[in-house]
JSON list of C-alpha atoms in Angstrom, two decimals:
[
{"chain": "A", "resi": 1, "resn": "MET", "atom": "CA", "xyz": [-37.08, -0.90, -4.19]},
{"chain": "A", "resi": 2, "resn": "THR", "atom": "CA", "xyz": [-33.60, -2.06, -2.78]},
{"chain": "A", "resi": 3, "resn": "THR", "atom": "CA", "xyz": [-32.69, -0.53, 0.08]},
{"chain": "A", "resi": 4, "resn": "PHE", "atom": "CA", "xyz": [-28.41, -1.05, 0.41]},
{"chain": "A", "resi": 5, "resn": "ASN", "atom": "CA", "xyz": [-27.04, -0.91, 3.86]},
{"chain": "A", "resi": 6, "resn": "LYS", "atom": "CA", "xyz": [-23.13, -0.14, 2.54]},
{"chain": "A", "resi": 7, "resn": "HIS", "atom": "CA", "xyz": [-21.80, 0.53, -0.39]},
{"chain": "A", "resi": 8, "resn": "ASN", "atom": "CA", "xyz": [-22.08, 3.46, -2.66]},
{"chain": "A", "resi": 9, "resn": "PRO", "atom": "CA", "xyz": [-24.25, 2.89, -5.42]},
{"chain": "A", "resi": 10, "resn": "LYS", "atom": "CA", "xyz": [-23.97, 6.63, -6.93]},
{"chain": "A", "resi": 11, "resn": "LEU", "atom": "CA", "xyz": [-20.16, 6.29, -6.90]},
{"chain": "A", "resi": 12, "resn": "ALA", "atom": "CA", "xyz": [-20.18, 2.63, -7.60]},
{"chain": "A", "resi": 13, "resn": "ASN", "atom": "CA", "xyz": [-22.79, 2.40, -10.26]},
{"chain": "A", "resi": 14, "resn": "PRO", "atom": "CA", "xyz": [-20.61, 4.89, -12.86]},
{"chain": "A", "resi": 15, "resn": "ILE", "atom": "CA", "xyz": [-17.42, 3.10, -12.00]},
{"chain": "A", "resi": 16, "resn": "ILE", "atom": "CA", "xyz": [-18.66, -0.22, -12.62]},
{"chain": "A", "resi": 17, "resn": "SER", "atom": "CA", "xyz": [-19.90, 0.75, -16.35]},
{"chain": "A", "resi": 18, "resn": "ASN", "atom": "CA", "xyz": [-16.36, 1.94, -16.65]},
{"chain": "A", "resi": 19, "resn": "LEU", "atom": "CA", "xyz": [-15.45, -1.23, -16.10]},
{"chain": "A", "resi": 20, "resn": "LEU", "atom": "CA", "xyz": [-17.68, -3.36, -18.08]},
{"chain": "A", "resi": 21, "resn": "SER", "atom": "CA", "xyz": [-17.03, -1.40, -20.40]},
{"chain": "A", "resi": 22, "resn": "ALA", "atom": "CA", "xyz": [-13.02, -0.93, -20.83]},
{"chain": "A", "resi": 23, "resn": "LEU", "atom": "CA", "xyz": [-12.93, -4.71, -19.63]},
{"chain": "A", "resi": 24, "resn": "GLY", "atom": "CA", "xyz": [-15.06, -6.61, -21.99]},
{"chain": "A", "resi": 25, "resn": "ASP", "atom": "CA", "xyz": [-18.09, -8.94, -21.79]},
{"chain": "A", "resi": 26, "resn": "LYS", "atom": "CA", "xyz": [-15.96, -12.26, -19.14]},
{"chain": "A", "resi": 27, "resn": "TRP", "atom": "CA", "xyz": [-16.86, -9.57, -16.71]},
{"chain": "A", "resi": 28, "resn": "ALA", "atom": "CA", "xyz": [-19.91, -9.49, -14.54]},
{"chain": "A", "resi": 29, "resn": "ASP", "atom": "CA", "xyz": [-21.61, -6.88, -11.74]},
{"chain": "A", "resi": 30, "resn": "VAL", "atom": "CA", "xyz": [-21.46, -9.00, -8.62]},
{"chain": "A", "resi": 31, "resn": "SER", "atom": "CA", "xyz": [-22.38, -6.56, -5.61]},
{"chain": "A", "resi": 32, "resn": "TYR", "atom": "CA", "xyz": [-24.74, -7.66, -3.19]},
{"chain": "A", "resi": 33, "resn": "GLY", "atom": "CA", "xyz": [-26.97, -4.39, -1.50]},
{"chain": "A", "resi": 34, "resn": "ASN", "atom": "CA", "xyz": [-25.23, -5.72, 2.43]},
{"chain": "A", "resi": 35, "resn": "ASP", "atom": "CA", "xyz": [-21.97, -5.71, 0.78]},
{"chain": "A", "resi": 36, "resn": "CYS", "atom": "CA", "xyz": [-19.46, -3.32, 2.31]},
{"chain": "A", "resi": 37, "resn": "VAL", "atom": "CA", "xyz": [-18.52, -2.43, -1.57]},
{"chain": "A", "resi": 38, "resn": "ALA", "atom": "CA", "xyz": [-19.56, -2.81, -5.27]},
{"chain": "A", "resi": 39, "resn": "SER", "atom": "CA", "xyz": [-17.46, -6.44, -6.97]},
{"chain": "A", "resi": 40, "resn": "ILE", "atom": "CA", "xyz": [-16.88, -7.62, -10.47]},
{"chain": "A", "resi": 41, "resn": "SER", "atom": "CA", "xyz": [-15.97, -10.77, -11.32]},
{"chain": "A", "resi": 42, "resn": "ARG", "atom": "CA", "xyz": [-14.93, -13.28, -13.53]},
{"chain": "A", "resi": 43, "resn": "ASP", "atom": "CA", "xyz": [-14.30, -16.73, -13.93]},
{"chain": "A", "resi": 44, "resn": "ILE", "atom": "CA", "xyz": [-10.64, -17.70, -15.46]},
{"chain": "A", "resi": 45, "resn": "PRO", "atom": "CA", "xyz": [-10.03, -20.74, -17.32]},
{"chain": "A", "resi": 46, "resn": "ASN", "atom": "CA", "xyz": [-6.51, -20.93, -16.27]},
{"chain": "A", "resi": 47, "resn": "PRO", "atom": "CA", "xyz": [-5.89, -24.07, -14.74]},
{"chain": "A", "resi": 48, "resn": "ASN", "atom": "CA", "xyz": [-3.15, -22.14, -12.65]},
{"chain": "A", "resi": 49, "resn": "TYR", "atom": "CA", "xyz": [-5.70, -19.06, -11.22]},
{"chain": "A", "resi": 50, "resn": "ASP", "atom": "CA", "xyz": [-8.84, -21.82, -11.88]},
{"chain": "A", "resi": 51, "resn": "ASP", "atom": "CA", "xyz": [-11.52, -19.37, -9.87]},
{"chain": "A", "resi": 52, "resn": "PHE", "atom": "CA", "xyz": [-12.30, -15.28, -9.75]},
{"chain": "A", "resi": 53, "resn": "MET", "atom": "CA", "xyz": [-10.94, -13.05, -11.08]},
{"chain": "A", "resi": 54, "resn": "GLU", "atom": "CA", "xyz": [-12.85, -9.74, -8.61]},
{"chain": "A", "resi": 55, "resn": "VAL", "atom": "CA", "xyz": [-12.19, -6.76, -8.35]},
{"chain": "A", "resi": 56, "resn": "TYR", "atom": "CA", "xyz": [-13.57, -4.83, -5.09]},
{"chain": "A", "resi": 57, "resn": "LEU", "atom": "CA", "xyz": [-14.83, -0.75, -5.11]},
{"chain": "A", "resi": 58, "resn": "PRO", "atom": "CA", "xyz": [-14.54, 2.55, -3.52]},
{"chain": "A", "resi": 59, "resn": "ASN", "atom": "CA", "xyz": [-17.92, 2.87, -1.58]},
{"chain": "A", "resi": 60, "resn": "SER", "atom": "CA", "xyz": [-16.18, 6.31, -0.19]},
{"chain": "A", "resi": 61, "resn": "THR", "atom": "CA", "xyz": [-14.34, 9.32, -1.86]},
{"chain": "A", "resi": 62, "resn": "ARG", "atom": "CA", "xyz": [-11.76, 9.11, 1.70]},
{"chain": "A", "resi": 63, "resn": "PHE", "atom": "CA", "xyz": [-10.67, 6.52, 3.85]},
{"chain": "A", "resi": 64, "resn": "ASP", "atom": "CA", "xyz": [-12.11, 6.00, 7.39]},
{"chain": "A", "resi": 65, "resn": "MET", "atom": "CA", "xyz": [-11.70, 1.74, 8.16]},
{"chain": "A", "resi": 66, "resn": "ASP", "atom": "CA", "xyz": [-14.24, 2.28, 11.75]},
{"chain": "A", "resi": 67, "resn": "ASN", "atom": "CA", "xyz": [-17.09, 3.25, 9.71]},
{"chain": "A", "resi": 68, "resn": "GLU", "atom": "CA", "xyz": [-16.13, 1.25, 6.87]},
{"chain": "A", "resi": 69, "resn": "GLU", "atom": "CA", "xyz": [-15.88, 3.83, 3.93]},
{"chain": "A", "resi": 70, "resn": "PHE", "atom": "CA", "xyz": [-13.05, 3.33, 1.88]},
{"chain": "A", "resi": 71, "resn": "ASP", "atom": "CA", "xyz": [-11.40, 5.08, -1.15]},
{"chain": "A", "resi": 72, "resn": "THR", "atom": "CA", "xyz": [-9.41, 3.01, -2.95]},
{"chain": "A", "resi": 73, "resn": "TYR", "atom": "CA", "xyz": [-10.16, -0.12, -6.19]},
{"chain": "A", "resi": 74, "resn": "SER", "atom": "CA", "xyz": [-8.66, -3.90, -4.94]},
{"chain": "A", "resi": 75, "resn": "VAL", "atom": "CA", "xyz": [-8.18, -6.31, -7.57]},
{"chain": "A", "resi": 76, "resn": "THR", "atom": "CA", "xyz": [-7.91, -10.34, -6.37]},
{"chain": "A", "resi": 77, "resn": "PHE", "atom": "CA", "xyz": [-7.42, -12.89, -8.52]},
{"chain": "A", "resi": 78, "resn": "GLY", "atom": "CA", "xyz": [-6.40, -16.31, -7.60]},
{"chain": "A", "resi": 79, "resn": "ASP", "atom": "CA", "xyz": [-8.01, -19.99, -6.90]},
{"chain": "A", "resi": 80, "resn": "GLY", "atom": "CA", "xyz": [-10.33, -21.43, -3.76]},
{"chain": "A", "resi": 81, "resn": "ASN", "atom": "CA", "xyz": [-6.47, -22.49, -2.24]},
{"chain": "A", "resi": 82, "resn": "ARG", "atom": "CA", "xyz": [-4.22, -18.74, -2.46]},
{"chain": "A", "resi": 83, "resn": "HIS", "atom": "CA", "xyz": [-4.84, -15.51, -3.97]},
{"chain": "A", "resi": 84, "resn": "ASN", "atom": "CA", "xyz": [-2.47, -12.53, -5.14]},
{"chain": "A", "resi": 85, "resn": "HIS", "atom": "CA", "xyz": [-4.17, -9.26, -4.05]},
{"chain": "A", "resi": 86, "resn": "GLN", "atom": "CA", "xyz": [-2.90, -5.25, -5.08]},
{"chain": "A", "resi": 87, "resn": "THR", "atom": "CA", "xyz": [-4.54, -2.06, -4.40]},
{"chain": "A", "resi": 88, "resn": "CYS", "atom": "CA", "xyz": [-5.14, 0.40, -6.94]},
{"chain": "A", "resi": 89, "resn": "GLU", "atom": "CA", "xyz": [-5.38, 4.35, -5.82]},
{"chain": "A", "resi": 90, "resn": "THR", "atom": "CA", "xyz": [-6.78, 5.38, -9.15]},
{"chain": "A", "resi": 91, "resn": "LEU", "atom": "CA", "xyz": [-9.47, 4.13, -12.26]},
{"chain": "A", "resi": 92, "resn": "GLU", "atom": "CA", "xyz": [-6.98, 3.63, -14.78]},
{"chain": "A", "resi": 93, "resn": "GLU", "atom": "CA", "xyz": [-4.91, 1.81, -12.70]},
{"chain": "A", "resi": 94, "resn": "THR", "atom": "CA", "xyz": [-6.84, -1.10, -11.78]},
{"chain": "A", "resi": 95, "resn": "ILE", "atom": "CA", "xyz": [-7.94, -1.45, -15.24]},
{"chain": "A", "resi": 96, "resn": "LYS", "atom": "CA", "xyz": [-4.07, -1.96, -16.14]},
{"chain": "A", "resi": 97, "resn": "VAL", "atom": "CA", "xyz": [-3.78, -4.13, -13.46]},
{"chain": "A", "resi": 98, "resn": "VAL", "atom": "CA", "xyz": [-6.39, -6.11, -14.75]},
{"chain": "A", "resi": 99, "resn": "GLN", "atom": "CA", "xyz": [-5.89, -6.20, -18.22]},
{"chain": "A", "resi": 100, "resn": "GLU", "atom": "CA", "xyz": [-2.19, -7.34, -17.73]},
{"chain": "A", "resi": 101, "resn": "PHE", "atom": "CA", "xyz": [-3.72, -9.76, -15.87]},
{"chain": "A", "resi": 102, "resn": "GLU", "atom": "CA", "xyz": [-5.54, -11.21, -17.96]},
{"chain": "A", "resi": 103, "resn": "ALA", "atom": "CA", "xyz": [-2.48, -10.70, -20.67]},
{"chain": "A", "resi": 104, "resn": "THR", "atom": "CA", "xyz": [-1.22, -14.09, -19.32]},
{"chain": "A", "resi": 105, "resn": "LEU", "atom": "CA", "xyz": [-3.77, -16.22, -19.09]}
]
């Protein structure tokens, strides 16, 4: 049995399912049990962003930095040298941000 020391699979798993369904088969769950939060990722073929795009999920319904509890989504994209980051408050906003960026690929 896997023990999750940091992120909250009861909260994250339904979110992951919704994101993967909305975003398609280029995305994958890349969460690791000891990560602070769960995440999904995809490779980006565009030469301007040729490394990654990741979405980090909330692990709590409240924000408490001292206890590593986060209630927002974080969308990060870029290459190994530079990246962009956007914080989103809701699942719907996160999907919109990702889809808007993917439309530029």
